[in-house]
């Protein structure tokens, strides 16, 4: 029987900034439109956290039953390591998705935007079919695009819309920046796993691009948020304060440029996630104060 510690490790807490950041900056963008709501922001946070924990458990389950995680470098994999039964991990994933659906339904009712049910269904479907189903899109190189859409555009703009009933150009810029950061986190993860993924038949974007081009794309993705920040500054100059968070990316950038592989790339994920969270906090605060 898996311990609580094992379940926490399986949830991959280091990925949580990808869920928290879009809600933080989305709440700030809602405040900039004089529409901030603690209740709706909290519900949006529950949706995002439940989805990312759910996708982590679903990924663990699907890869575990396929046997594609046996030689993986990285955090504990509950099914592949035999720490937890596959059906238990599946139940944890589905429970997380149910929680996301309940909180999401509450947001739809409060906002009156029933069309958001389709967005919510797409998010849950995207979370499951990343590695689930007969043709998981994560194995076909579309993982980073999905992360950009679901944990960037949908998460930020959705958080704004359920509060303000509209979105702003500043919110859109923030969504693009958050999506780029989140995609960079996944890309760094897949860069680390190129050898094991290629052997297991996973055609991730990193496997398709190869080591060198994947590193180049990672660097482009972490630069993009600051290009967006400069563009946003034309409308709101104080947002340039978020540029200071680039300092948090110096170490991961050096690691990527040093051509480090395997476990040496693990800190890159954490550092990129930290930069994402810091950028979101600063930007969200500036938007809220505007």
mmCIF file of C-alpha atoms in Angstrom, residues 16-290:
data_model
loop_
_atom_site.group_PDB
_atom_site.id
_atom_site.type_symbol
_atom_site.label_atom_id
_atom_site.label_comp_id
_atom_site.label_asym_id
_atom_site.label_seq_id
_atom_site.Cartn_x
_atom_site.Cartn_y
_atom_site.Cartn_z
ATOM 1 C CA UNK A 16 1.838 23.139 -9.188
ATOM 2 C CA UNK A 17 3.223 26.558 -10.227
ATOM 3 C CA UNK A 18 1.800 25.743 -13.667
ATOM 4 C CA UNK A 19 -1.650 25.727 -12.041
ATOM 5 C CA UNK A 20 -1.235 28.559 -9.532
ATOM 6 C CA UNK A 21 0.450 31.084 -11.853
ATOM 7 C CA UNK A 22 -2.343 31.467 -14.439
ATOM 8 C CA UNK A 23 -4.945 32.005 -11.728
ATOM 9 C CA UNK A 24 -2.783 34.571 -9.922
ATOM 10 C CA UNK A 25 -2.202 36.641 -13.039
ATOM 11 C CA UNK A 26 -5.786 36.098 -14.197
ATOM 12 C CA UNK A 27 -7.079 37.383 -10.872
ATOM 13 C CA UNK A 28 -4.841 40.429 -11.252
ATOM 14 C CA UNK A 29 -6.208 41.042 -14.733
ATOM 15 C CA UNK A 30 -9.757 40.778 -13.371
ATOM 16 C CA UNK A 31 -8.885 43.327 -10.685
ATOM 17 C CA UNK A 32 -7.524 45.649 -13.377
ATOM 18 C CA UNK A 33 -11.028 45.499 -14.867
ATOM 19 C CA UNK A 34 -12.560 46.216 -11.411
ATOM 20 C CA UNK A 35 -14.135 42.769 -11.335
ATOM 21 C CA UNK A 36 -12.045 40.739 -8.858
ATOM 22 C CA UNK A 37 -13.884 38.127 -6.785
ATOM 23 C CA UNK A 38 -12.247 36.071 -4.044
ATOM 24 C CA UNK A 39 -14.825 33.309 -4.444
ATOM 25 C CA UNK A 40 -14.450 32.974 -8.197
ATOM 26 C CA UNK A 41 -10.661 33.216 -8.052
ATOM 27 C CA UNK A 42 -10.594 30.492 -5.398
ATOM 28 C CA UNK A 43 -12.837 28.251 -7.477
ATOM 29 C CA UNK A 44 -10.624 28.853 -10.518
ATOM 30 C CA UNK A 45 -7.599 27.870 -8.429
ATOM 31 C CA UNK A 46 -9.314 24.659 -7.334
ATOM 32 C CA UNK A 47 -10.073 23.835 -10.976
ATOM 33 C CA UNK A 48 -6.469 24.430 -12.047
ATOM 34 C CA UNK A 49 -4.914 22.512 -9.143
ATOM 35 C CA UNK A 50 -7.302 19.580 -9.513
ATOM 36 C CA UNK A 51 -6.636 19.386 -13.242
ATOM 37 C CA UNK A 52 -2.859 19.373 -12.920
ATOM 38 C CA UNK A 53 -2.880 16.800 -10.120
ATOM 39 C CA UNK A 54 -5.335 14.753 -12.154
ATOM 40 C CA UNK A 55 -3.191 14.858 -15.281
ATOM 41 C CA UNK A 56 -0.140 13.860 -13.233
ATOM 42 C CA UNK A 57 -1.896 10.812 -11.800
ATOM 43 C CA UNK A 58 -3.443 9.987 -15.187
ATOM 44 C CA UNK A 59 -0.006 10.203 -16.793
ATOM 45 C CA UNK A 60 1.405 7.929 -14.083
ATOM 46 C CA UNK A 61 -1.407 5.428 -14.651
ATOM 47 C CA UNK A 62 -1.347 5.397 -18.452
ATOM 48 C CA UNK A 63 2.433 5.229 -18.783
ATOM 49 C CA UNK A 64 2.603 2.646 -16.015
ATOM 50 C CA UNK A 65 0.142 0.208 -17.561
ATOM 51 C CA UNK A 66 1.851 0.611 -20.943
ATOM 52 C CA UNK A 67 5.270 -0.037 -19.423
ATOM 53 C CA UNK A 68 6.738 3.131 -20.922
ATOM 54 C CA UNK A 69 8.005 4.481 -17.583
ATOM 55 C CA UNK A 70 10.240 1.584 -16.573
ATOM 56 C CA UNK A 71 13.542 3.342 -17.356
ATOM 57 C CA UNK A 72 12.438 6.915 -16.752
ATOM 58 C CA UNK A 73 14.658 9.409 -14.924
ATOM 59 C CA UNK A 74 12.826 11.710 -12.546
ATOM 60 C CA UNK A 75 10.274 11.665 -9.704
ATOM 61 C CA UNK A 76 8.628 8.538 -8.299
ATOM 62 C CA UNK A 77 6.191 6.833 -10.642
ATOM 63 C CA UNK A 78 3.582 5.050 -8.564
ATOM 64 C CA UNK A 79 2.471 2.389 -11.059
ATOM 65 C CA UNK A 80 5.792 1.724 -12.783
ATOM 66 C CA UNK A 81 7.605 1.331 -9.460
ATOM 67 C CA UNK A 82 4.914 -0.942 -8.035
ATOM 68 C CA UNK A 83 4.350 1.502 -5.179
ATOM 69 C CA UNK A 84 0.604 1.698 -5.859
ATOM 70 C CA UNK A 85 -1.880 -0.407 -7.799
ATOM 71 C CA UNK A 86 -2.861 0.924 -11.198
ATOM 72 C CA UNK A 87 -6.556 1.018 -10.286
ATOM 73 C CA UNK A 88 -5.801 3.146 -7.220
ATOM 74 C CA UNK A 89 -3.831 5.672 -9.273
ATOM 75 C CA UNK A 90 -6.630 5.748 -11.855
ATOM 76 C CA UNK A 91 -9.134 6.408 -9.071
ATOM 77 C CA UNK A 92 -6.980 9.285 -7.806
ATOM 78 C CA UNK A 93 -6.861 10.785 -11.298
ATOM 79 C CA UNK A 94 -10.612 10.490 -11.830
ATOM 80 C CA UNK A 95 -11.331 11.918 -8.362
ATOM 81 C CA UNK A 96 -9.204 14.942 -9.203
ATOM 82 C CA UNK A 97 -11.059 15.430 -12.473
ATOM 83 C CA UNK A 98 -14.411 15.204 -10.671
ATOM 84 C CA UNK A 99 -13.288 17.898 -8.222
ATOM 85 C CA UNK A 100 -12.243 20.093 -11.155
ATOM 86 C CA UNK A 101 -15.638 19.552 -12.786
ATOM 87 C CA UNK A 102 -17.556 20.439 -9.610
ATOM 88 C CA UNK A 103 -15.593 23.654 -9.055
ATOM 89 C CA UNK A 104 -15.835 24.472 -12.750
ATOM 90 C CA UNK A 105 -19.598 23.946 -12.771
ATOM 91 C CA UNK A 106 -19.898 26.320 -9.825
ATOM 92 C CA UNK A 107 -18.006 28.944 -11.832
ATOM 93 C CA UNK A 108 -20.272 28.437 -14.829
ATOM 94 C CA UNK A 109 -23.372 28.879 -12.667
ATOM 95 C CA UNK A 110 -21.987 31.999 -10.977
ATOM 96 C CA UNK A 111 -20.895 33.591 -14.246
ATOM 97 C CA UNK A 112 -23.885 32.477 -16.296
ATOM 98 C CA UNK A 113 -21.546 31.645 -19.182
ATOM 99 C CA UNK A 114 -22.827 28.176 -20.017
ATOM 100 C CA UNK A 115 -20.610 27.910 -23.088
ATOM 101 C CA UNK A 116 -17.718 27.529 -20.659
ATOM 102 C CA UNK A 117 -18.939 23.961 -20.091
ATOM 103 C CA UNK A 118 -17.449 23.130 -23.494
ATOM 104 C CA UNK A 119 -14.147 24.719 -22.476
ATOM 105 C CA UNK A 120 -14.153 22.741 -19.241
ATOM 106 C CA UNK A 121 -14.894 19.501 -21.069
ATOM 107 C CA UNK A 122 -12.019 20.216 -23.463
ATOM 108 C CA UNK A 123 -9.673 20.822 -20.531
ATOM 109 C CA UNK A 124 -10.606 17.554 -18.819
ATOM 110 C CA UNK A 125 -10.382 15.688 -22.118
ATOM 111 C CA UNK A 126 -7.005 17.252 -22.793
ATOM 112 C CA UNK A 127 -5.802 16.202 -19.353
ATOM 113 C CA UNK A 128 -6.842 12.573 -19.876
ATOM 114 C CA UNK A 129 -5.846 12.075 -23.501
ATOM 115 C CA UNK A 130 -2.370 13.545 -22.968
ATOM 116 C CA UNK A 131 -1.197 10.004 -22.258
ATOM 117 C CA UNK A 132 -4.547 8.191 -22.034
ATOM 118 C CA UNK A 133 -6.627 6.500 -24.697
ATOM 119 C CA UNK A 134 -5.460 4.538 -27.713
ATOM 120 C CA UNK A 135 -3.701 7.478 -29.410
ATOM 121 C CA UNK A 136 -2.363 9.828 -26.717
ATOM 122 C CA UNK A 137 -1.387 13.174 -28.197
ATOM 123 C CA UNK A 138 1.481 13.511 -25.732
ATOM 124 C CA UNK A 139 3.166 10.643 -27.579
ATOM 125 C CA UNK A 140 2.757 12.478 -30.878
ATOM 126 C CA UNK A 141 4.543 15.708 -30.009
ATOM 127 C CA UNK A 142 1.559 17.906 -29.126
ATOM 128 C CA UNK A 143 2.074 18.100 -25.363
ATOM 129 C CA UNK A 144 3.678 21.533 -25.318
ATOM 130 C CA UNK A 145 0.945 22.992 -27.530
ATOM 131 C CA UNK A 146 -1.731 21.579 -25.224
ATOM 132 C CA UNK A 147 -0.013 23.010 -22.150
ATOM 133 C CA UNK A 148 0.183 26.415 -23.846
ATOM 134 C CA UNK A 149 -3.542 26.297 -24.612
ATOM 135 C CA UNK A 150 -4.888 24.774 -21.388
ATOM 136 C CA UNK A 151 -2.518 26.143 -18.728
ATOM 137 C CA UNK A 152 -1.850 29.391 -20.568
ATOM 138 C CA UNK A 153 -4.690 30.741 -22.677
ATOM 139 C CA UNK A 154 -7.623 28.852 -21.141
ATOM 140 C CA UNK A 155 -6.498 29.138 -17.515
ATOM 141 C CA UNK A 156 -5.633 32.846 -17.550
ATOM 142 C CA UNK A 157 -8.429 34.055 -19.806
ATOM 143 C CA UNK A 158 -10.938 31.750 -18.130
ATOM 144 C CA UNK A 159 -10.044 33.153 -14.704
ATOM 145 C CA UNK A 160 -10.566 36.677 -16.025
ATOM 146 C CA UNK A 161 -13.766 35.929 -17.924
ATOM 147 C CA UNK A 162 -15.669 34.236 -15.086
ATOM 148 C CA UNK A 163 -15.136 37.398 -13.045
ATOM 149 C CA UNK A 164 -15.295 40.241 -15.570
ATOM 150 C CA UNK A 165 -17.399 38.753 -18.357
ATOM 151 C CA UNK A 166 -14.739 39.926 -20.803
ATOM 152 C CA UNK A 167 -10.972 39.842 -21.323
ATOM 153 C CA UNK A 168 -8.421 42.573 -22.015
ATOM 154 C CA UNK A 169 -5.331 42.781 -24.190
ATOM 155 C CA UNK A 170 -3.254 42.804 -20.999
ATOM 156 C CA UNK A 171 -4.923 39.550 -19.980
ATOM 157 C CA UNK A 172 -4.205 38.070 -23.405
ATOM 158 C CA UNK A 173 -0.547 39.063 -23.180
ATOM 159 C CA UNK A 174 -0.333 37.527 -19.722
ATOM 160 C CA UNK A 175 -1.907 34.317 -21.021
ATOM 161 C CA UNK A 176 0.671 34.046 -23.806
ATOM 162 C CA UNK A 177 3.525 34.599 -21.349
ATOM 163 C CA UNK A 178 2.223 32.035 -18.861
ATOM 164 C CA UNK A 179 1.641 29.536 -21.658
ATOM 165 C CA UNK A 180 5.220 29.964 -22.879
ATOM 166 C CA UNK A 181 6.619 29.418 -19.389
ATOM 167 C CA UNK A 182 4.469 26.317 -18.844
ATOM 168 C CA UNK A 183 5.451 24.889 -22.219
ATOM 169 C CA UNK A 184 9.109 25.453 -21.323
ATOM 170 C CA UNK A 185 8.658 23.402 -18.141
ATOM 171 C CA UNK A 186 7.234 20.461 -20.092
ATOM 172 C CA UNK A 187 9.846 20.812 -22.821
ATOM 173 C CA UNK A 188 12.653 20.652 -20.239
ATOM 174 C CA UNK A 189 11.038 17.527 -18.807
ATOM 175 C CA UNK A 190 10.874 15.932 -22.247
ATOM 176 C CA UNK A 191 14.444 16.990 -23.049
ATOM 177 C CA UNK A 192 15.570 15.053 -20.007
ATOM 178 C CA UNK A 193 13.559 12.021 -21.112
ATOM 179 C CA UNK A 194 14.608 11.914 -24.784
ATOM 180 C CA UNK A 195 16.586 8.632 -24.448
ATOM 181 C CA UNK A 196 13.901 6.735 -22.512
ATOM 182 C CA UNK A 197 11.006 8.197 -24.512
ATOM 183 C CA UNK A 198 12.644 7.333 -27.839
ATOM 184 C CA UNK A 199 13.249 3.778 -26.655
ATOM 185 C CA UNK A 200 9.637 3.469 -25.473
ATOM 186 C CA UNK A 201 8.287 4.754 -28.787
ATOM 187 C CA UNK A 202 7.091 8.110 -27.458
ATOM 188 C CA UNK A 203 7.406 10.700 -30.217
ATOM 189 C CA UNK A 204 7.395 13.756 -27.965
ATOM 190 C CA UNK A 205 8.273 17.132 -29.425
ATOM 191 C CA UNK A 206 11.742 16.804 -27.894
ATOM 192 C CA UNK A 207 12.256 13.412 -29.528
ATOM 193 C CA UNK A 208 11.123 14.818 -32.880
ATOM 194 C CA UNK A 209 13.287 17.938 -32.670
ATOM 195 C CA UNK A 210 16.345 16.255 -31.233
ATOM 196 C CA UNK A 211 18.567 17.457 -28.404
ATOM 197 C CA UNK A 212 20.029 20.595 -30.014
ATOM 198 C CA UNK A 213 16.813 22.046 -31.420
ATOM 199 C CA UNK A 214 14.933 21.258 -28.210
ATOM 200 C CA UNK A 215 17.440 23.314 -26.233
ATOM 201 C CA UNK A 216 17.044 26.188 -28.692
ATOM 202 C CA UNK A 217 13.262 26.051 -28.386
ATOM 203 C CA UNK A 218 13.477 26.031 -24.582
ATOM 204 C CA UNK A 219 15.554 29.216 -24.647
ATOM 205 C CA UNK A 220 13.080 30.836 -27.044
ATOM 206 C CA UNK A 221 10.169 29.926 -24.782
ATOM 207 C CA UNK A 222 11.739 31.518 -21.696
ATOM 208 C CA UNK A 223 12.590 34.684 -23.639
ATOM 209 C CA UNK A 224 9.060 35.073 -25.059
ATOM 210 C CA UNK A 225 7.412 36.100 -21.741
ATOM 211 C CA UNK A 226 9.787 39.029 -21.402
ATOM 212 C CA UNK A 227 9.176 40.133 -24.975
ATOM 213 C CA UNK A 228 5.471 40.063 -24.108
ATOM 214 C CA UNK A 229 6.208 42.013 -20.922
ATOM 215 C CA UNK A 230 7.824 44.782 -22.963
ATOM 216 C CA UNK A 231 4.806 44.883 -25.276
ATOM 217 C CA UNK A 232 2.434 45.050 -22.283
ATOM 218 C CA UNK A 233 4.480 47.922 -20.853
ATOM 219 C CA UNK A 234 3.296 50.202 -23.660
ATOM 220 C CA UNK A 235 -0.148 50.037 -22.051
ATOM 221 C CA UNK A 236 0.985 49.644 -18.431
ATOM 222 C CA UNK A 237 4.639 50.696 -17.848
ATOM 223 C CA UNK A 238 4.936 49.322 -14.263
ATOM 224 C CA UNK A 239 4.566 45.792 -15.653
ATOM 225 C CA UNK A 240 8.259 46.036 -16.575
ATOM 226 C CA UNK A 241 8.918 45.198 -12.912
ATOM 227 C CA UNK A 242 8.225 41.583 -13.900
ATOM 228 C CA UNK A 243 11.414 41.615 -15.954
ATOM 229 C CA UNK A 244 13.445 41.199 -12.771
ATOM 230 C CA UNK A 245 12.193 37.598 -12.592
ATOM 231 C CA UNK A 246 14.483 36.834 -15.530
ATOM 232 C CA UNK A 247 17.223 36.484 -12.904
ATOM 233 C CA UNK A 248 15.591 33.228 -11.800
ATOM 234 C CA UNK A 249 16.204 31.842 -15.285
ATOM 235 C CA UNK A 250 19.953 32.408 -15.397
ATOM 236 C CA UNK A 251 20.777 29.061 -13.787
ATOM 237 C CA UNK A 252 18.440 26.913 -15.924
ATOM 238 C CA UNK A 253 19.600 28.729 -19.068
ATOM 239 C CA UNK A 254 23.221 27.963 -18.196
ATOM 240 C CA UNK A 255 22.324 24.327 -17.570
ATOM 241 C CA UNK A 256 20.590 24.066 -20.942
ATOM 242 C CA UNK A 257 23.509 25.736 -22.723
ATOM 243 C CA UNK A 258 25.991 23.426 -20.973
ATOM 244 C CA UNK A 259 24.294 20.479 -22.721
ATOM 245 C CA UNK A 260 23.587 18.783 -19.398
ATOM 246 C CA UNK A 261 21.547 15.582 -19.627
ATOM 247 C CA UNK A 262 19.604 13.193 -17.407
ATOM 248 C CA UNK A 263 19.261 14.061 -13.742
ATOM 249 C CA UNK A 264 21.289 17.234 -14.220
ATOM 250 C CA UNK A 265 18.233 18.667 -15.996
ATOM 251 C CA UNK A 266 15.838 18.087 -13.085
ATOM 252 C CA UNK A 267 16.607 21.479 -11.435
ATOM 253 C CA UNK A 268 15.730 23.184 -14.724
ATOM 254 C CA UNK A 269 12.098 22.165 -14.251
ATOM 255 C CA UNK A 270 11.936 23.580 -10.729
ATOM 256 C CA UNK A 271 13.754 26.791 -11.648
ATOM 257 C CA UNK A 272 11.540 27.408 -14.672
ATOM 258 C CA UNK A 273 8.433 26.787 -12.577
ATOM 259 C CA UNK A 274 9.723 29.237 -9.961
ATOM 260 C CA UNK A 275 10.336 31.893 -12.623
ATOM 261 C CA UNK A 276 6.795 31.329 -13.910
ATOM 262 C CA UNK A 277 5.316 31.799 -10.448
ATOM 263 C CA UNK A 278 7.406 34.895 -9.703
ATOM 264 C CA UNK A 279 6.479 36.471 -13.039
ATOM 265 C CA UNK A 280 2.805 35.782 -12.395
ATOM 266 C CA UNK A 281 2.892 37.218 -8.865
ATOM 267 C CA UNK A 282 4.641 40.425 -9.934
ATOM 268 C CA UNK A 283 2.513 40.884 -13.041
ATOM 269 C CA UNK A 284 -0.689 40.044 -11.191
ATOM 270 C CA UNK A 285 0.159 42.564 -8.466
ATOM 271 C CA UNK A 286 0.910 45.294 -11.010
ATOM 272 C CA UNK A 287 -2.351 44.611 -12.844
ATOM 273 C CA UNK A 288 -4.339 44.625 -9.608
ATOM 274 C CA UNK A 289 -2.796 47.936 -8.567
ATOM 275 C CA UNK A 290 -3.475 49.614 -11.917
#
